[in-house]
XYZ file of N, CA and C in Angstrom:
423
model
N -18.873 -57.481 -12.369
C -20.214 -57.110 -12.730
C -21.096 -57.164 -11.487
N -22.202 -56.079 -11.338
C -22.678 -55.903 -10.342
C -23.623 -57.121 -10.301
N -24.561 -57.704 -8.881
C -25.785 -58.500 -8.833
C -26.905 -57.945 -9.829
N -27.381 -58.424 -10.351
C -28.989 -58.351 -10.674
C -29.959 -58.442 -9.743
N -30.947 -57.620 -10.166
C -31.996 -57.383 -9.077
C -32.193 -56.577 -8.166
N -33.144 -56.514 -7.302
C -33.621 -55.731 -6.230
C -32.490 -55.877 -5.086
N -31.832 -54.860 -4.622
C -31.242 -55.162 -3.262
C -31.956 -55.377 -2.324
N -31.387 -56.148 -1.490
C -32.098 -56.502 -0.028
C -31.680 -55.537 0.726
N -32.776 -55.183 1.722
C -32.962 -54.427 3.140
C -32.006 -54.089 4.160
N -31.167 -55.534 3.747
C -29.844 -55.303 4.439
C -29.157 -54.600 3.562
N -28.633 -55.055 2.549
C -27.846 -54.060 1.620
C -28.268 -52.824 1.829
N -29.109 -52.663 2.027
C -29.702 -50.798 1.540
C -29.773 -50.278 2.728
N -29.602 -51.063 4.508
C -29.429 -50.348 5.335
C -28.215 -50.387 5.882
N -26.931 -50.974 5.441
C -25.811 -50.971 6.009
C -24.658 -49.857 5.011
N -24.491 -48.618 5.848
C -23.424 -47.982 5.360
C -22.420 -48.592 4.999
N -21.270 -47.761 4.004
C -20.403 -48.175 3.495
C -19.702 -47.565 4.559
N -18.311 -48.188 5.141
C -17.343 -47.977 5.782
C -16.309 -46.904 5.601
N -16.055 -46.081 5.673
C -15.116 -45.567 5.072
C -13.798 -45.046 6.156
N -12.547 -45.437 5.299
C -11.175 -45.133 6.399
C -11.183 -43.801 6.252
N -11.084 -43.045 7.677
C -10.866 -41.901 8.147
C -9.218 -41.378 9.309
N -8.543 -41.025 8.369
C -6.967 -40.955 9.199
C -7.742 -39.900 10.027
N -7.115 -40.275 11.032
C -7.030 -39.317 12.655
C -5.853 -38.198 12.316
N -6.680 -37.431 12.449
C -5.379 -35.811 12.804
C -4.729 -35.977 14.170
N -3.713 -36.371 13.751
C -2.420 -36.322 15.170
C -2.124 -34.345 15.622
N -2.567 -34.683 16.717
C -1.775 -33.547 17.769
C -0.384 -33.229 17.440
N 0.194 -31.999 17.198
C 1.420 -31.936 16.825
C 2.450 -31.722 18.734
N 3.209 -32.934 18.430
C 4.014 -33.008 19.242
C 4.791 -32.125 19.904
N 4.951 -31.377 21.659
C 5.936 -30.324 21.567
C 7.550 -30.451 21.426
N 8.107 -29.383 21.040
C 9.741 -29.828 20.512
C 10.480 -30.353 21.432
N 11.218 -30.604 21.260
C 12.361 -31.237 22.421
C 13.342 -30.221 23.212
N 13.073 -29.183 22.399
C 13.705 -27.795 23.388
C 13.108 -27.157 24.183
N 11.656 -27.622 24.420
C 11.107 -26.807 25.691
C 11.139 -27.614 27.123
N 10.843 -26.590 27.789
C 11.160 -27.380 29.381
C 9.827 -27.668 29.435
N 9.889 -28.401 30.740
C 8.622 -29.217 31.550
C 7.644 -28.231 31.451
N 7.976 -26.786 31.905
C 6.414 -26.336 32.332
C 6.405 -25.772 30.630
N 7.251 -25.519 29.945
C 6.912 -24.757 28.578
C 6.199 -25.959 27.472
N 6.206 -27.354 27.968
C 5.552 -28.486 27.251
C 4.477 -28.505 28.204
N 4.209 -28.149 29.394
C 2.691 -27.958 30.126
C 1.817 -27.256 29.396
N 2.616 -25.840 28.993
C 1.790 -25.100 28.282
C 1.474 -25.411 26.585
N 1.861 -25.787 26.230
C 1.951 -26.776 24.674
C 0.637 -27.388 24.492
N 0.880 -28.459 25.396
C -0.378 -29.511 25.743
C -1.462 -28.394 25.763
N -1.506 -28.132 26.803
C -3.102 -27.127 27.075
C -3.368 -26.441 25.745
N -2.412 -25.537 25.126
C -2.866 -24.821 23.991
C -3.382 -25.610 22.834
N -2.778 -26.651 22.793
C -2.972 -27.802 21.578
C -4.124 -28.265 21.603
N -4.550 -29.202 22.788
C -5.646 -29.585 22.933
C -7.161 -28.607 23.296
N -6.856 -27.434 23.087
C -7.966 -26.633 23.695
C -8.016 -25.886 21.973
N -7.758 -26.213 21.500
C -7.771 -25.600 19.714
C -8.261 -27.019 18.935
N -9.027 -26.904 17.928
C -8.955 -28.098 16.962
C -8.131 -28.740 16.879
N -8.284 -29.969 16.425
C -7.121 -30.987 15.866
C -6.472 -30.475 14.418
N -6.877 -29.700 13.618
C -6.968 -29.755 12.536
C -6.328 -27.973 12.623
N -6.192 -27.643 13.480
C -5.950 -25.956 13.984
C -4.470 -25.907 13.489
N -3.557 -26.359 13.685
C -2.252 -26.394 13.901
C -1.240 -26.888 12.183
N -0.642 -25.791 11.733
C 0.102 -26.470 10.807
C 1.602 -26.331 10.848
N 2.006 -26.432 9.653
C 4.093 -26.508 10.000
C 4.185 -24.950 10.313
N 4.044 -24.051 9.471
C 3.932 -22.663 9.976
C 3.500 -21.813 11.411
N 2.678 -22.577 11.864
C 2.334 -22.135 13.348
C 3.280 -22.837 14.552
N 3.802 -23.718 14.579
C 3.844 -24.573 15.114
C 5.426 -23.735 16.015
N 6.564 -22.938 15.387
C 7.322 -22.161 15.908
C 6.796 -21.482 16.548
N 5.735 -20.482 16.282
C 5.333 -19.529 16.936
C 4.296 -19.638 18.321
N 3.634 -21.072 18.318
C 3.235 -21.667 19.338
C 4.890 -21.761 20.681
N 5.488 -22.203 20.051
C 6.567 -22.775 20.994
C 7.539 -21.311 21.257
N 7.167 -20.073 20.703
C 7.378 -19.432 21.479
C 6.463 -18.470 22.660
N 5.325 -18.216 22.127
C 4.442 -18.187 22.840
C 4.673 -19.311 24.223
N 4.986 -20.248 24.041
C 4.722 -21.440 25.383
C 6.211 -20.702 26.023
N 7.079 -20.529 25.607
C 8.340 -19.911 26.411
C 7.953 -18.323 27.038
N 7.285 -17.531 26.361
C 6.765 -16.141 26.764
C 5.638 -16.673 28.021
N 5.217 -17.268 27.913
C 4.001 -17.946 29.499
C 4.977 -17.603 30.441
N 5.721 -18.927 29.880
C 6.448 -19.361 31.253
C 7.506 -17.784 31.901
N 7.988 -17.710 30.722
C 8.943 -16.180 31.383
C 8.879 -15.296 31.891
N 7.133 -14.734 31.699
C 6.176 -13.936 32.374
C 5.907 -14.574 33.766
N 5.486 -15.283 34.154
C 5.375 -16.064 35.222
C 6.803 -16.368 36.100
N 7.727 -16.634 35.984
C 8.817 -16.522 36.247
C 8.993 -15.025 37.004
N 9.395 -14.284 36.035
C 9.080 -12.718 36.021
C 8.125 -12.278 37.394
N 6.857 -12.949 37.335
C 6.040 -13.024 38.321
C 6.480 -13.238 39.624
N 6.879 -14.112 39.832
C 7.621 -14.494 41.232
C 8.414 -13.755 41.562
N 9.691 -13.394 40.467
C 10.676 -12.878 41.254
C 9.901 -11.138 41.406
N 9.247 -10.688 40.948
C 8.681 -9.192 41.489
C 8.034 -9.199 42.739
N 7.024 -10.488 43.265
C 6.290 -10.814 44.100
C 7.323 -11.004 45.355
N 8.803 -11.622 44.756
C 10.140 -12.263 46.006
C 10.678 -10.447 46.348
N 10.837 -9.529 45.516
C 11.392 -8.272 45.109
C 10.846 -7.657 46.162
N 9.654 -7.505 46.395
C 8.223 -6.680 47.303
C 8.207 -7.289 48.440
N 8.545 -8.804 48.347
C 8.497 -9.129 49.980
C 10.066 -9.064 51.126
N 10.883 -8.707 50.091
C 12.104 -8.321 50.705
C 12.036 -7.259 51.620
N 13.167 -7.197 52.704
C 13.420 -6.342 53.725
C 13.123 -4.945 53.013
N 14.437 -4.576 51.990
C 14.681 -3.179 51.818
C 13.899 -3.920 50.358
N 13.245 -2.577 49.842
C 12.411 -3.074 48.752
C 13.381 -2.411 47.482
N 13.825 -2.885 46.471
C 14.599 -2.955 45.225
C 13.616 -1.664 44.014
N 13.531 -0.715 44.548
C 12.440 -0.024 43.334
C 12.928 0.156 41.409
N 14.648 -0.296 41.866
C 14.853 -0.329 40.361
C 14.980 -1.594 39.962
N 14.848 -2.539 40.762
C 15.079 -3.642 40.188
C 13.426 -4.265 40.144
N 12.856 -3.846 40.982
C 11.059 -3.880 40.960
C 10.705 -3.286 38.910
N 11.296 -2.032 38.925
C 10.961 -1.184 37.830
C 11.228 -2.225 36.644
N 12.918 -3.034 36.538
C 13.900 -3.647 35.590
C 12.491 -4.872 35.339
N 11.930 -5.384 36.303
C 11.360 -7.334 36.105
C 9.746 -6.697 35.860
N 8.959 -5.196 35.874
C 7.587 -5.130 35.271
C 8.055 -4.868 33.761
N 9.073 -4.092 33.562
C 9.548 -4.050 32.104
C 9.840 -5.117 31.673
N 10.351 -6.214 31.910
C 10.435 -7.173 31.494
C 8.976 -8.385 31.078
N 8.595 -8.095 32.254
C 7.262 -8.554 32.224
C 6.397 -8.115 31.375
N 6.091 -6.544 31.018
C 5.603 -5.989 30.095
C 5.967 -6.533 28.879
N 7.086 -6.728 28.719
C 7.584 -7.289 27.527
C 6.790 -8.640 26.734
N 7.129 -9.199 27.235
C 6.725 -10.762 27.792
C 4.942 -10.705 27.121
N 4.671 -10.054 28.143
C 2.788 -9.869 28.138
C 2.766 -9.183 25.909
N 3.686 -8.355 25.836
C 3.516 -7.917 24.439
C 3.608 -8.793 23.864
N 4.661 -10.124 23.871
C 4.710 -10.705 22.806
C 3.673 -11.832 22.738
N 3.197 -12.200 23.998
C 2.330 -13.287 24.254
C 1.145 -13.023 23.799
N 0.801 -11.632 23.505
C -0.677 -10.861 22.941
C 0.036 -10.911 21.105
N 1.413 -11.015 20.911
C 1.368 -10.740 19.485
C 1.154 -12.079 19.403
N 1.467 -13.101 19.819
C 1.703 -14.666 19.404
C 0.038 -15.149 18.876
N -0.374 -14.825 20.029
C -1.756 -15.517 20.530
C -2.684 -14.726 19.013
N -2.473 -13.236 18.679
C -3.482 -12.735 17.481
C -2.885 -13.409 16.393
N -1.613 -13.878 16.016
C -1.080 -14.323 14.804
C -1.092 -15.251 14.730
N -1.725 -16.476 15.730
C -2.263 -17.679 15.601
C -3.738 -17.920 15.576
N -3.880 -16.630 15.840
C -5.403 -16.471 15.919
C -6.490 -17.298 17.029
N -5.999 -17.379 18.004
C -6.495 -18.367 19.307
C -6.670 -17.122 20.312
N -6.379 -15.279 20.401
C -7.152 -15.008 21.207
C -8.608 -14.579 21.017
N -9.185 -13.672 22.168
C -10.662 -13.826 22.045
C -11.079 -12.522 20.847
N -9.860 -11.583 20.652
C -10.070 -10.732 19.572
C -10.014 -11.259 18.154
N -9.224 -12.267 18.434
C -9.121 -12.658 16.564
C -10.435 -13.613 15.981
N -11.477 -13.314 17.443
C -12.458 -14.078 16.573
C -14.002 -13.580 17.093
N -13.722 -12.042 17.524
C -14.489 -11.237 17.415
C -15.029 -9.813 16.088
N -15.605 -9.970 15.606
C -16.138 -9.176 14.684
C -16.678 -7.267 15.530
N -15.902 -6.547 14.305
C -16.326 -4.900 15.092
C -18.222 -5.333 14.779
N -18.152 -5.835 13.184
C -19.750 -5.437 12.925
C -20.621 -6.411 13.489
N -20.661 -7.005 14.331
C -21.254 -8.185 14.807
C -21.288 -6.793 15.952
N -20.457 -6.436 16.656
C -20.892 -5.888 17.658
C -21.296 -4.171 17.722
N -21.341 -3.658 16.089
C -22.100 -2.669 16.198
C -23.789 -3.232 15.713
N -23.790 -3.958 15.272
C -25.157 -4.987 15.248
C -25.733 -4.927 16.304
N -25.311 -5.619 17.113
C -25.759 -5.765 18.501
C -26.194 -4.921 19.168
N -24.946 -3.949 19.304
C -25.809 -2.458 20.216
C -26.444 -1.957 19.388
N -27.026 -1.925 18.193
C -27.790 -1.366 17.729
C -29.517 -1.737 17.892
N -29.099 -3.261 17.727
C -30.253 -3.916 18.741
C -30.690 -3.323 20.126
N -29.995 -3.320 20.550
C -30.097 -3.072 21.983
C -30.735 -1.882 22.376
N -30.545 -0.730 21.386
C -30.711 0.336 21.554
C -32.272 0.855 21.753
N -32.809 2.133 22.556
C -34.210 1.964 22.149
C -34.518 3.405 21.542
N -35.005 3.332 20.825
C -35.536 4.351 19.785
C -36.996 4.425 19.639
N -37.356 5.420 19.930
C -38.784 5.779 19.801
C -39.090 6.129 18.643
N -40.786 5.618 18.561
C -40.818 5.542 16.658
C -41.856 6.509 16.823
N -42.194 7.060 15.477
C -43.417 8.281 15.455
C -44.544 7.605 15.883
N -45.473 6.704 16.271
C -46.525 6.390 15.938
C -46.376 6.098 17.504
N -45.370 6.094 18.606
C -45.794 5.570 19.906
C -45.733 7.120 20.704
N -45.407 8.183 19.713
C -45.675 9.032 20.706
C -46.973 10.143 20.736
């Protein structure tokens, strides 16, 4: 049974406590390498805590392998170009590859919804230029 009476000042200025579980960071898998858990970290922590569920969480970890492979890719075209006799089909073989790479890292990134398109609006930005625009009204000319 509750007290009788008027609460005191203290009672009535001290919040009630309440337990709040912490959203854990989802851990990267044990099959990625050093720099493909570099990229993990960064993506994880640069998104909500609360961003990440069992469903995303594959497609993150391939995305973090498409970084790294592109980059990889990177070097050896950059090693390709600085060679004596320059390799033009094997130059041609590692941008196709690279191209590749760059496709899936643009599909990963919209189907997790973390690039800068999946959280841009068309009508927000025909809004805008419409603002922007200047139109002369009958009465100023």
């Amino acid at each position: 049974m509750g007290a009788r009476g008027r609460k005191s000042a203290g009672a009535l200025s001290t919040p009630a406590v309440e337990t709040v579980t912490a959203i854990q960071r989802p851990e990267p898998p044990l099959d990625l390498n050093e720099m493909e858990t570099d990229v993990w970290i960064a993506v994880v922590n640069d998104a909500p805590a609360n961003w990440w569920n069992a469903a995303t969480l594959p497609m993150l970890a391939q995305y973090c392998r498409h970084v790294v492979g592109a980059s990889r890719i990177s070097i050896l075209i950059d090693q390709a170009y600085a060679a004596e006799e320059i390799d033009l089909g094997l130059i041609k073989e590692l941008t196709n590859l690279q191209s590749k790479h760059t496709a899936s890292i643009k599909a990963c990134l919209a189907s997790m919804r973390l690039s800068q398109q999946s959280s841009y609006s068309a009508r927000g930005a025909a809004g805008a230029k419409a603002r922007h625009t200047t139109v002369e009204r009958p009465w100023q000319s």
